[in-house]
Coordinates of C-alpha atoms in Angstrom, one line a residue:
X1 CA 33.5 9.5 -12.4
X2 CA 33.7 5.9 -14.6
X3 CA 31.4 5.1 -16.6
X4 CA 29.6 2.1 -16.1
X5 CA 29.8 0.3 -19.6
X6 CA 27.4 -0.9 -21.8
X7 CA 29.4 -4.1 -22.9
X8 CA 30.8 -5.3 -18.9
X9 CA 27.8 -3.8 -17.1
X10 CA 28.5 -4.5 -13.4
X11 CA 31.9 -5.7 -14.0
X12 CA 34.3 -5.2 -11.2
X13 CA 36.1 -2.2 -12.0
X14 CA 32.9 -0.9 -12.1
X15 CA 31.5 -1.8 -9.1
X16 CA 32.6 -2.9 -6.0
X17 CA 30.0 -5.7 -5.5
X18 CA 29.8 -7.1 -9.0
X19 CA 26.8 -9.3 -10.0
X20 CA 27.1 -12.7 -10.9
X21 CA 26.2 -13.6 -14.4
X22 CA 23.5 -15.6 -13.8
X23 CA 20.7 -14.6 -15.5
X24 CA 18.2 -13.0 -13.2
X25 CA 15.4 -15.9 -13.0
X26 CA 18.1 -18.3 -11.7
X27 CA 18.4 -19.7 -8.4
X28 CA 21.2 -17.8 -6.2
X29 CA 21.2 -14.5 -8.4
X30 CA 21.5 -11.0 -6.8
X31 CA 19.3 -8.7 -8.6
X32 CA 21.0 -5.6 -10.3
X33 CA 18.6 -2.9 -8.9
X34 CA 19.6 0.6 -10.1
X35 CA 17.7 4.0 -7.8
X36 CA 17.6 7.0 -9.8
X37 CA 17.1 10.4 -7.8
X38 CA 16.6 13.7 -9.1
X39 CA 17.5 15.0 -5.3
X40 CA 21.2 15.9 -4.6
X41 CA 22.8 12.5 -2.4
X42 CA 25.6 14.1 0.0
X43 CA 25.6 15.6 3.4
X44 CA 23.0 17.5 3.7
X45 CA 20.0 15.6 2.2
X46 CA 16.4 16.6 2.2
X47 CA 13.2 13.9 2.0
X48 CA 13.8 12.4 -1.7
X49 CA 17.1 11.8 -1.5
X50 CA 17.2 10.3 1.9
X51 CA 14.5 8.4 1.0
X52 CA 16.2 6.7 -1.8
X53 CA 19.7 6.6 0.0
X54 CA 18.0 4.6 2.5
X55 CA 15.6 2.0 0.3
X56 CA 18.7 2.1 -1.5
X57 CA 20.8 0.9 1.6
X58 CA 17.9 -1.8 2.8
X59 CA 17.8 -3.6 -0.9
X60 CA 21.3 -3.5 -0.6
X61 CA 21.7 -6.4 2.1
X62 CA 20.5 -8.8 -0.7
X63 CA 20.9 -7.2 -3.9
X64 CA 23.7 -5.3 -6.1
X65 CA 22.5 -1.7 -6.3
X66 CA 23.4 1.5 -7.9
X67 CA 21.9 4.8 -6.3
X68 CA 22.0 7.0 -9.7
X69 CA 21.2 11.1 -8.4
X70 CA 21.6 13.8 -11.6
X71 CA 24.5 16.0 -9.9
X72 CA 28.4 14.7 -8.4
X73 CA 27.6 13.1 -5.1
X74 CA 28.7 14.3 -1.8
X75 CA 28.5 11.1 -0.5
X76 CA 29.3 7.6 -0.6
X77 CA 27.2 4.4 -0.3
X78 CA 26.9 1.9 2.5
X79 CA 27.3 -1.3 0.9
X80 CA 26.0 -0.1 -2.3
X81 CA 27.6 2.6 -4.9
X82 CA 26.7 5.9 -5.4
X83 CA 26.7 7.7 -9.5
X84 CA 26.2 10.8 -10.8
X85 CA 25.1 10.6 -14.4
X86 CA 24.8 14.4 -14.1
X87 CA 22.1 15.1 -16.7
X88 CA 24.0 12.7 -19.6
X89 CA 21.3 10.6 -20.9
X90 CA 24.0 8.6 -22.4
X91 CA 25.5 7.7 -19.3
X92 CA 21.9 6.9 -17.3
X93 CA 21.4 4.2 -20.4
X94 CA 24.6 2.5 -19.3
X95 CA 23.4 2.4 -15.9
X96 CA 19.6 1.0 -17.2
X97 CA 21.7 -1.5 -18.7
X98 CA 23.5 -2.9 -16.7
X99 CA 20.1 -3.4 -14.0
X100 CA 17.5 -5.7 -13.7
X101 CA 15.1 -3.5 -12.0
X102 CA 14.9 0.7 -11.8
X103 CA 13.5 2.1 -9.1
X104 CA 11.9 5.5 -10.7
X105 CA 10.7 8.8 -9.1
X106 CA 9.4 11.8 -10.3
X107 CA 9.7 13.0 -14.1
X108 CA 12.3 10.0 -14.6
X109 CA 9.9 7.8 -17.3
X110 CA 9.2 10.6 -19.1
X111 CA 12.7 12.2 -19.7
X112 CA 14.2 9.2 -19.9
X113 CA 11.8 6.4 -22.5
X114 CA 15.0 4.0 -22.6
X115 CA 14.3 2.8 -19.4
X116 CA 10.9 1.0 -20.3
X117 CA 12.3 0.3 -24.3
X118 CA 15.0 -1.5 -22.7
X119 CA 12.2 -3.7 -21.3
X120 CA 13.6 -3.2 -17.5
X121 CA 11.1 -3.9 -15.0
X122 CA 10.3 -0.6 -13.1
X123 CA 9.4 0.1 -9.8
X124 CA 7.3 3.6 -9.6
X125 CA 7.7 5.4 -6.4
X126 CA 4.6 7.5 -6.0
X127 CA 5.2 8.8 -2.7
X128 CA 5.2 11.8 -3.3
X129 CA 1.8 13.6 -4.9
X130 CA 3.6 16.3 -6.4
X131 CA 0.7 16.7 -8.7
X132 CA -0.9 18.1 -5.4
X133 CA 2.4 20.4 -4.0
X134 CA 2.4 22.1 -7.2
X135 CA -1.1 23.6 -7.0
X136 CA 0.5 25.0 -3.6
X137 CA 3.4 25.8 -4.7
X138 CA 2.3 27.9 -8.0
X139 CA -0.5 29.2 -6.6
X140 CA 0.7 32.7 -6.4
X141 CA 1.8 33.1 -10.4
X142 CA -0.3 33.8 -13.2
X143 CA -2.6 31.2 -14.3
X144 CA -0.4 30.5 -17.3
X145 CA 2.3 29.6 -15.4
X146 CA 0.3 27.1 -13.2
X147 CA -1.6 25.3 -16.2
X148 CA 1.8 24.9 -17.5
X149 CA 3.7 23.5 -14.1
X150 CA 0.5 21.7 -13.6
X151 CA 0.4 20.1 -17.2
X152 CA 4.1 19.1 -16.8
X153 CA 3.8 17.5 -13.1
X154 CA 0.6 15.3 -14.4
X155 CA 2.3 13.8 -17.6
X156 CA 5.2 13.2 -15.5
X157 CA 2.9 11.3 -12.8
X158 CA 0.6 9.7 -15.7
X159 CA 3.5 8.3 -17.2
X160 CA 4.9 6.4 -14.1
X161 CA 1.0 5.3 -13.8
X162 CA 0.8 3.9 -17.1
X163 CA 4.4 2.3 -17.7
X164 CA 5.4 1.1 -14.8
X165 CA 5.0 -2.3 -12.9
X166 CA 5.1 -1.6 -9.4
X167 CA 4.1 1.5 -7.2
X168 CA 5.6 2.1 -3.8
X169 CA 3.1 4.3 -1.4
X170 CA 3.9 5.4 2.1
X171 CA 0.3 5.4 3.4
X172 CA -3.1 3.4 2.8
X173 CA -4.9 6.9 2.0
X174 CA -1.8 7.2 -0.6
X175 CA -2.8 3.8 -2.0
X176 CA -6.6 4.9 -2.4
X177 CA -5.3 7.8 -3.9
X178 CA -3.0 6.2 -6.5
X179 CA -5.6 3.2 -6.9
X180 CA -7.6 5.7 -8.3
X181 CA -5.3 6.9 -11.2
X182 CA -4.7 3.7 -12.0
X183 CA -8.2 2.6 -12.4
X184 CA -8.6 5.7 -14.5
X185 CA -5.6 5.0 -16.6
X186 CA -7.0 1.1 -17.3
X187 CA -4.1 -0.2 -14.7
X188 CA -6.7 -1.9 -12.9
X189 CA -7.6 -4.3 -15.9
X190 CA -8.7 -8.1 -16.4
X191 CA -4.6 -8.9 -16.2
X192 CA -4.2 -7.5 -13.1
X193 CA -7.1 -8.5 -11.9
X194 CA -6.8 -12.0 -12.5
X195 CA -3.0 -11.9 -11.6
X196 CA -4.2 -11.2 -8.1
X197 CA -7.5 -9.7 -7.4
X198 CA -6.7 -7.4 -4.2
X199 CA -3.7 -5.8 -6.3
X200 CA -1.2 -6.5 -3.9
X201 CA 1.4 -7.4 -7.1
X202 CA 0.7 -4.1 -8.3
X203 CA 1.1 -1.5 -5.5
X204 CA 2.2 -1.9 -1.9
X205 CA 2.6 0.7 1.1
X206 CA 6.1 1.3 2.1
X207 CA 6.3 4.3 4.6
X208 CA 9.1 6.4 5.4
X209 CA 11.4 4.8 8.1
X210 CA 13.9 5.0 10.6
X211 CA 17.4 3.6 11.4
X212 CA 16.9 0.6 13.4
X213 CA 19.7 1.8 15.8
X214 CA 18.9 4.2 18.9
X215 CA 19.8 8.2 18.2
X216 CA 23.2 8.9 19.7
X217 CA 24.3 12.7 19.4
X218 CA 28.2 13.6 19.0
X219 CA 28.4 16.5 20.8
X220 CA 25.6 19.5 22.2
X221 CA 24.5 22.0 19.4
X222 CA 22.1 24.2 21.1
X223 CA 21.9 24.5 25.2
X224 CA 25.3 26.2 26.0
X225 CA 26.0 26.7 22.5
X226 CA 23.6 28.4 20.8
X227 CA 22.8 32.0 21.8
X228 CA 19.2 31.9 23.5
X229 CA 18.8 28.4 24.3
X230 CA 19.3 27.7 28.4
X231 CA 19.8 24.3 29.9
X232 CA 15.7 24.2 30.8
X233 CA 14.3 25.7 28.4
X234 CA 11.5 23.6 26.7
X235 CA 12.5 23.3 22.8
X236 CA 10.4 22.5 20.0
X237 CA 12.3 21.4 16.9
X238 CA 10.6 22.1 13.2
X239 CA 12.9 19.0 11.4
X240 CA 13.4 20.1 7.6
X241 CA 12.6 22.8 5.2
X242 CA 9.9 25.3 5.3
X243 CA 7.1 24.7 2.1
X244 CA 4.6 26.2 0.6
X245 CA 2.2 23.2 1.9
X246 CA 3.0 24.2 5.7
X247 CA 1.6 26.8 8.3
X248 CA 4.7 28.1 9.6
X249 CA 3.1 31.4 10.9
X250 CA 0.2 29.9 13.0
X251 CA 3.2 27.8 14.9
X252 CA 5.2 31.2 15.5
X253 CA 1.9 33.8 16.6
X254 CA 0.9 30.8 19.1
X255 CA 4.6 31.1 20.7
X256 CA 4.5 35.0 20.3
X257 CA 0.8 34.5 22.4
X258 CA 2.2 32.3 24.9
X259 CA 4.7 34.6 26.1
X260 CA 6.6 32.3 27.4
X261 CA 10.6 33.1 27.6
X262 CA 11.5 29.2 28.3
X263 CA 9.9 28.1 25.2
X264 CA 12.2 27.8 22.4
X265 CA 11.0 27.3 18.1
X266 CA 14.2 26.2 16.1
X267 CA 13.5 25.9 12.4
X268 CA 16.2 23.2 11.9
X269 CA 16.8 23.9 7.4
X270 CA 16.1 27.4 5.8
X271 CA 18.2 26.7 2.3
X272 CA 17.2 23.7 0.4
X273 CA 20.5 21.4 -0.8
X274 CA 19.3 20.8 -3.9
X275 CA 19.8 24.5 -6.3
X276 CA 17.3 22.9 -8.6
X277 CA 14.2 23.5 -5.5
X278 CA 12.3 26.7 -6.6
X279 CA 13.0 29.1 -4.1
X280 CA 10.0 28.7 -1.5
X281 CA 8.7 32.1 -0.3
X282 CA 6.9 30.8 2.9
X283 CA 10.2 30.9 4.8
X284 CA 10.5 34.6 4.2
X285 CA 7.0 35.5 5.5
X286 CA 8.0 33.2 8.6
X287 CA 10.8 35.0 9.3
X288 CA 9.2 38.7 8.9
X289 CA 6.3 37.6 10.7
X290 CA 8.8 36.8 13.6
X291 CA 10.4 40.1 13.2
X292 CA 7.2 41.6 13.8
X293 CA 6.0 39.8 16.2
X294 CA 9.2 40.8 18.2
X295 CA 9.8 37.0 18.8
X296 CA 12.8 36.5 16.1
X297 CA 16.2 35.1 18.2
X298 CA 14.2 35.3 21.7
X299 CA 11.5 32.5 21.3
X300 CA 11.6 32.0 17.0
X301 CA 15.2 30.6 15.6
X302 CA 15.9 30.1 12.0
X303 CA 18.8 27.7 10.8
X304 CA 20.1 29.6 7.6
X305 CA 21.7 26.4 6.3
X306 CA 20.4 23.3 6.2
X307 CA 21.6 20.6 8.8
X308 CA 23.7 17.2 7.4
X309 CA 21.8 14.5 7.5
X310 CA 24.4 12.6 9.8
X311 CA 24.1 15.9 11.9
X312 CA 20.2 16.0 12.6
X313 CA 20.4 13.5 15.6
X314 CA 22.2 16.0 17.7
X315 CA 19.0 18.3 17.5
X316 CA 16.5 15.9 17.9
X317 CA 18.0 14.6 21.0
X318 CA 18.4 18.4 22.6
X319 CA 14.7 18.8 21.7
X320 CA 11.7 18.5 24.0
X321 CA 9.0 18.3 21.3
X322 CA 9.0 17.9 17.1
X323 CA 6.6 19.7 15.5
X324 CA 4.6 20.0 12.0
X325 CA 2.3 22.3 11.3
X326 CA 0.2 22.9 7.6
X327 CA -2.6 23.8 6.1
X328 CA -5.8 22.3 5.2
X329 CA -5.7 21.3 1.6
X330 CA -5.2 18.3 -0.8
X331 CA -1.8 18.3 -0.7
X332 CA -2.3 17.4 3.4
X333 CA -4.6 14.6 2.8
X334 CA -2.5 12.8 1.0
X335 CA 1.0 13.5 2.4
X336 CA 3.4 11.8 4.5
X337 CA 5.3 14.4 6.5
X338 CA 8.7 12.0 6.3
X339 CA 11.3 13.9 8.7
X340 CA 8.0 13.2 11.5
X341 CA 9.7 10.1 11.6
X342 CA 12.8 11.2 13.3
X343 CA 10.6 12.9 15.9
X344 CA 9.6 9.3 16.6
X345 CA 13.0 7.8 16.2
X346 CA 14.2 10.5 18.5
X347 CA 11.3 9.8 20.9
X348 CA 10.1 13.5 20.6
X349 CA 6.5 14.1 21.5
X350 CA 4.8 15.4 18.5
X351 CA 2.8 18.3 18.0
X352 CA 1.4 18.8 14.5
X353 CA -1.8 19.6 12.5
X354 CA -4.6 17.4 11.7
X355 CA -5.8 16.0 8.4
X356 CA -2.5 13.9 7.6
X357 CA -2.1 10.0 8.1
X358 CA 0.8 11.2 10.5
X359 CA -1.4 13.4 12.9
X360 CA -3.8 10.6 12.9
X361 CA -1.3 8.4 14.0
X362 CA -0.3 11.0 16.8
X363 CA -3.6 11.1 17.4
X364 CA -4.5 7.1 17.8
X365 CA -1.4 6.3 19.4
X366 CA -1.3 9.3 22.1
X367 CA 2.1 10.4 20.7
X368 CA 1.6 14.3 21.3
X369 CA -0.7 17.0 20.7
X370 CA -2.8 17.1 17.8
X371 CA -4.5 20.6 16.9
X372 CA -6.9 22.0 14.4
X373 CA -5.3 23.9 10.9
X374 CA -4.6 27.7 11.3
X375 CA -4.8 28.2 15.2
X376 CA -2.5 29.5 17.0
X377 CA -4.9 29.6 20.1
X378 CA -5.0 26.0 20.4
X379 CA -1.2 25.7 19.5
X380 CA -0.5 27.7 22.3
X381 CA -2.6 25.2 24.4
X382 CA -1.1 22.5 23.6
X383 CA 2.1 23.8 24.3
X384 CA 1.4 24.8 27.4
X385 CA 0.0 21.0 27.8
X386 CA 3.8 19.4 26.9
X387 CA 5.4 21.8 29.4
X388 CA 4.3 19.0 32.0
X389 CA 7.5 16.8 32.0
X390 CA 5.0 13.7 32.8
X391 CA 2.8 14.4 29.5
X392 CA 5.8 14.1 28.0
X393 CA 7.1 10.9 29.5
X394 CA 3.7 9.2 28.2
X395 CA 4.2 10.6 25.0
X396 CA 7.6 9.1 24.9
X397 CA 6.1 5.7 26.0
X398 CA 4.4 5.5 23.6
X399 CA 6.5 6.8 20.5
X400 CA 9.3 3.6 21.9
X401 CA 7.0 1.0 21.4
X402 CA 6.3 2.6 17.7
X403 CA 10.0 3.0 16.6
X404 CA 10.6 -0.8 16.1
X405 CA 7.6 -1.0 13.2
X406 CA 9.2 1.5 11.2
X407 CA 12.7 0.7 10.9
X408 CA 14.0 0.7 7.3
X409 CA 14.4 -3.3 7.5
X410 CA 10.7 -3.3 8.3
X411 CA 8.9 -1.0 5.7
X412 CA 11.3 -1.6 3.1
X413 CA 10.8 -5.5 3.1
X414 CA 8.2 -5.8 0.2
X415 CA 10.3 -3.7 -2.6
X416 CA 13.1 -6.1 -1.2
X417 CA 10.9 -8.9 -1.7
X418 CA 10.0 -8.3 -5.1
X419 CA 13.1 -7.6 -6.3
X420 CA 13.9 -11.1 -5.6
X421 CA 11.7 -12.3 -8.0
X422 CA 11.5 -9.2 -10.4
X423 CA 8.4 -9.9 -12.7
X424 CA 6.3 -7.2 -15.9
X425 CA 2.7 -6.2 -14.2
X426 CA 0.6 -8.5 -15.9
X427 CA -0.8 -6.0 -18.3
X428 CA 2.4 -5.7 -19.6
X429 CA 3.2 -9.3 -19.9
X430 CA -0.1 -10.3 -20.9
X431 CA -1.1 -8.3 -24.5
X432 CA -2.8 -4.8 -22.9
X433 CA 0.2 -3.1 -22.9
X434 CA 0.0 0.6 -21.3
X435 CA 0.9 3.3 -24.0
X436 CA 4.3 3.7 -24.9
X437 CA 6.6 6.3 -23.9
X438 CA 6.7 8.3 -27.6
X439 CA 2.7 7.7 -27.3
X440 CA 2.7 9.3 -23.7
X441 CA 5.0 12.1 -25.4
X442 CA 2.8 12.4 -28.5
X443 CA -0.7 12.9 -26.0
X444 CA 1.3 15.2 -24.3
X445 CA 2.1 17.1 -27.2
X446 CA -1.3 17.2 -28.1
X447 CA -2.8 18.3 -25.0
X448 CA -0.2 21.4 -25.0
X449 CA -1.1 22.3 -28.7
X450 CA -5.0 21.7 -27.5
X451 CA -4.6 24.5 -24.9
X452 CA -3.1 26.5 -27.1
X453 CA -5.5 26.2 -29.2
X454 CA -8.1 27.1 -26.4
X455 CA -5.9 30.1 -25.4
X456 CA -5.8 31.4 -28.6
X457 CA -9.2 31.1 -29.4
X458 CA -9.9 32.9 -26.6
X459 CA -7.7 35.5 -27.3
X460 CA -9.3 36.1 -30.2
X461 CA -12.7 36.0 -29.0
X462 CA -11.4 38.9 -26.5
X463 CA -10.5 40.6 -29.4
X464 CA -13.6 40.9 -31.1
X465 CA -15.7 42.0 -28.3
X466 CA -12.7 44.7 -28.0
X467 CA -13.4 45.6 -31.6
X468 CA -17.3 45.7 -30.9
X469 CA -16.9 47.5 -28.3
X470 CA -15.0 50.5 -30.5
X471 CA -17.1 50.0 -33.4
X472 CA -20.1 50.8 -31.3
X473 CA -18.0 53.4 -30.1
X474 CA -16.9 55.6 -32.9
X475 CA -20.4 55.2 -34.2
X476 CA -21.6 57.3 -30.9
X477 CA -18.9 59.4 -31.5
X478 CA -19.8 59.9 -35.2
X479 CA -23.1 61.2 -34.0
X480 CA -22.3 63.3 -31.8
X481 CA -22.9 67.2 -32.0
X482 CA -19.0 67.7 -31.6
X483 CA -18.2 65.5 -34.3
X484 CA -20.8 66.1 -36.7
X485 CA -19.4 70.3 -36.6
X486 CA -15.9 69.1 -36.8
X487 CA -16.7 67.7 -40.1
X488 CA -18.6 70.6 -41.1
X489 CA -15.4 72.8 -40.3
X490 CA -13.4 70.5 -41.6
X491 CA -15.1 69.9 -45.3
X492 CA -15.7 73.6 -45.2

């Protein structure tokens, strides 16, 4: 892999669109936008990464972009190029460089403080609350572990809050939510304010979308191929990996109480493409609860790999019905379940849990079955509901006239707008500047060494009621009977 140099970023041995060298307020200019992924880019891709491939792929048709992911990609760019900087901070400041704008997710500000010295505008995409998915996640380990992981995923979030200029959302809940932060953090400030009073210049909803040409499979994956599947069975498709946040298990006892032998789960991903994913343990449980259900290869299939993303069409066109099914917690509220949108794309009536913007969308815009959290009862209901070939057909009415508001060229055109005109967030333009990134480092810092602090007070504090506690005990012992004739033996 070339490095893209610090002294001819963009030139053309470097990239096979070069920028102009116009400076980027002049009329004409392609802005230099550079995505940076922590998600592995290649065949098989899971949410984040297809996620930035593809804003990555819409800025593209108007802007020179660089789609930066920390391992060797897998896969090339469509009209855009594709880097591994592979963990070299060294080679990422090249790449910060050389752009106009950065496009940031995750822990990205906080690992990497040249981005926002370098005075690059930043675009945070907070679509993800992984503040929320790791109180799921870690909920099983000891509380130390999940004050540290939480600690960790909140600086990481706070920084993006307080450092960047832009925030990408994928839902209006998502927008409260983040609105919130940023109004705690001071974001939401007379600069801002008077810059534009609803905010819009700050933080804008751009969903999760869908290729704005029809699904068109290759060749048949499942019925006649895949041991169990028949040519009318009715098959309900899980699309993507199996998380903590979701409610696998209701999904499989609701097809173990149907009993139905033409009713067909396929969990389409069970290993995660990226090795750097904590191993998940819900996928485990799902597949011994299928085991013991007896349900495992006769109604319940698990995909031990995890299907390429230029693959996935092939399933969702074989499937009858996509389906999503979680729990009832924060993490839900606030989430957008993003391969849901292939179900639409694929015209797959949808059956899925409430709570989510997604299921209310389901809900208001009759594209499936929507059922309450943890019930396999009503699962099984519903299912029995989409077996009618016409409740489908509405479904699928319904779901066509949605797939041409979601398309990638659609949701994606206000991050394409702004980078036209790539601009500071007032507040950092304007004299409130948001702390900077060896300040954010420093509070961190000091919020560790506070807990520790705590922890160790406590500790000690557990001590000495453990050392009360024996002092009041050897003094019983002391006058005891037994003991008090032990030392009269004794000194005798």
């Amino acid at each position: 892999m070339s490095e893209p140099k610090a002294s001819e970023p963009g030139d053309r041995a470097e990239f096979s669109r070069p920028p102009s060298k116009m400076a980027a307020s002049e009329p004409g200019r392609r802005t230099r936008v550079l995505v940076v992924t922590y998600d592995k880019i290649g065949p098989r891709m899971a949410g984040p990464a297809i996620r930035s491939y593809e804003l990555a792929r819409a800025l593209a048709r108007e802007h020179d972009v660089l789609l930066a992911c920390r391992h060797e990609p897998e896969r090339d760019g469509d009209g855009f190029e594709v880097r591994g900087y592979l963990k070299d901070e060294a080679v990422l400041r090249k790449m910060v460089e050389w752009c106009d704008v950065v496009i940031a997710f995750g822990f990205l500000l906080l690992e990497c403080p040249d981005i926002v010295e370098l005075g690059k505008v930043v675009i945070a995409d907070v679509y993800d609350p992984f503040t929320l998915e790791v109180l799921v996640q870690r909920r099983d380990d000891p509380l130390a572990i999940q004050l540290r992981e939480h600690r960790g995923a909140l600086a990481a979030m706070n920084e993006q809050l307080q450092l960047a200029d832009y925030f990408l959302v994928a839902s209006d809940r998502q927008r409260d939510l983040v609105f919130g932060m940023l109004a705690a953090l001071n974001r939401l400030n007379p600069h801002t304010y008077q810059d534009d009073p609803a905010f819009e210049r700050l933080i804008t909803v751009v969903p999760f979308g869908l290729p704005s040409e029809p699904p068109a499979a290759a060749a048949p994956v499942l019925r006649g191929v895949h041991p169990g599947f028949g040519p009318d069975d009715l098959v309900l498709l899980w699309a993507g990996g199996i998380y903590e946040w979701f409610d696998p298990l209701s999904l499989i006892e609701g097809i173990a109480a149907l009993d139905a032998p033409d009713v067909k789960v396929l969990f389409m991903g069970m290993d995660h493409p990226n090795p750097e994913v904590p191993e998940m343990h819900m996928g485990a449980r799902a597949v011994d609860l299928a085991e013991r259900l007896g349900v495992r290869d006769r109604s319940v299939f698990f995909n031990e790999g995890w299907v390429p993303y230029d693959d996935r069409v092939s399933f969702l066109l074989e499937a009858d019905v996509g389906v999503s099914t979680h729990y009832r917690h924060a993490e839900t509220m606030y989430a957008f379940r993003t391969r849901m949108l292939d179900y639409i794309w694929a015209g797959l009536p949808i059956l899925c849990t409430e709570g989510d913007t997604l299921a209310e969308l389901v809900e208001g815009r009759d594209l499936g079955e929507v059922v309450p959290a943890e019930d396999p009862s009503a699962i099984a209901r519903a299912v029995e509901r989409l077996l009618d070939r016409s409740r489908r057909d509405v479904c699928a009415a319904h779901l066509a006239e949605l797939a041409g508001e979601l398309t990638w060229e659609t949701v994606a055109a206000p991050v394409v707008e702004f980078c036209r005109h790539p601009r500071h967030a007032a507040d950092r333009e304007g004299g409130a500047i948001p702390r900077t990134p060896v300040e954010s480092q420093l509070h961190h810092l000091y919020d560790e060494a506070h807990e520790e602090i705590h922890r160790l007070r406590r500790e000690r504090e557990g001590l000495l009621r453990e050392i009360d506690v024996l002092s009041a005990f050897r003094e019983r012992v002391q006058g005891s009977l037994p003991y008090r004739t032990f030392q009269r033996i004794r000194g005798g």
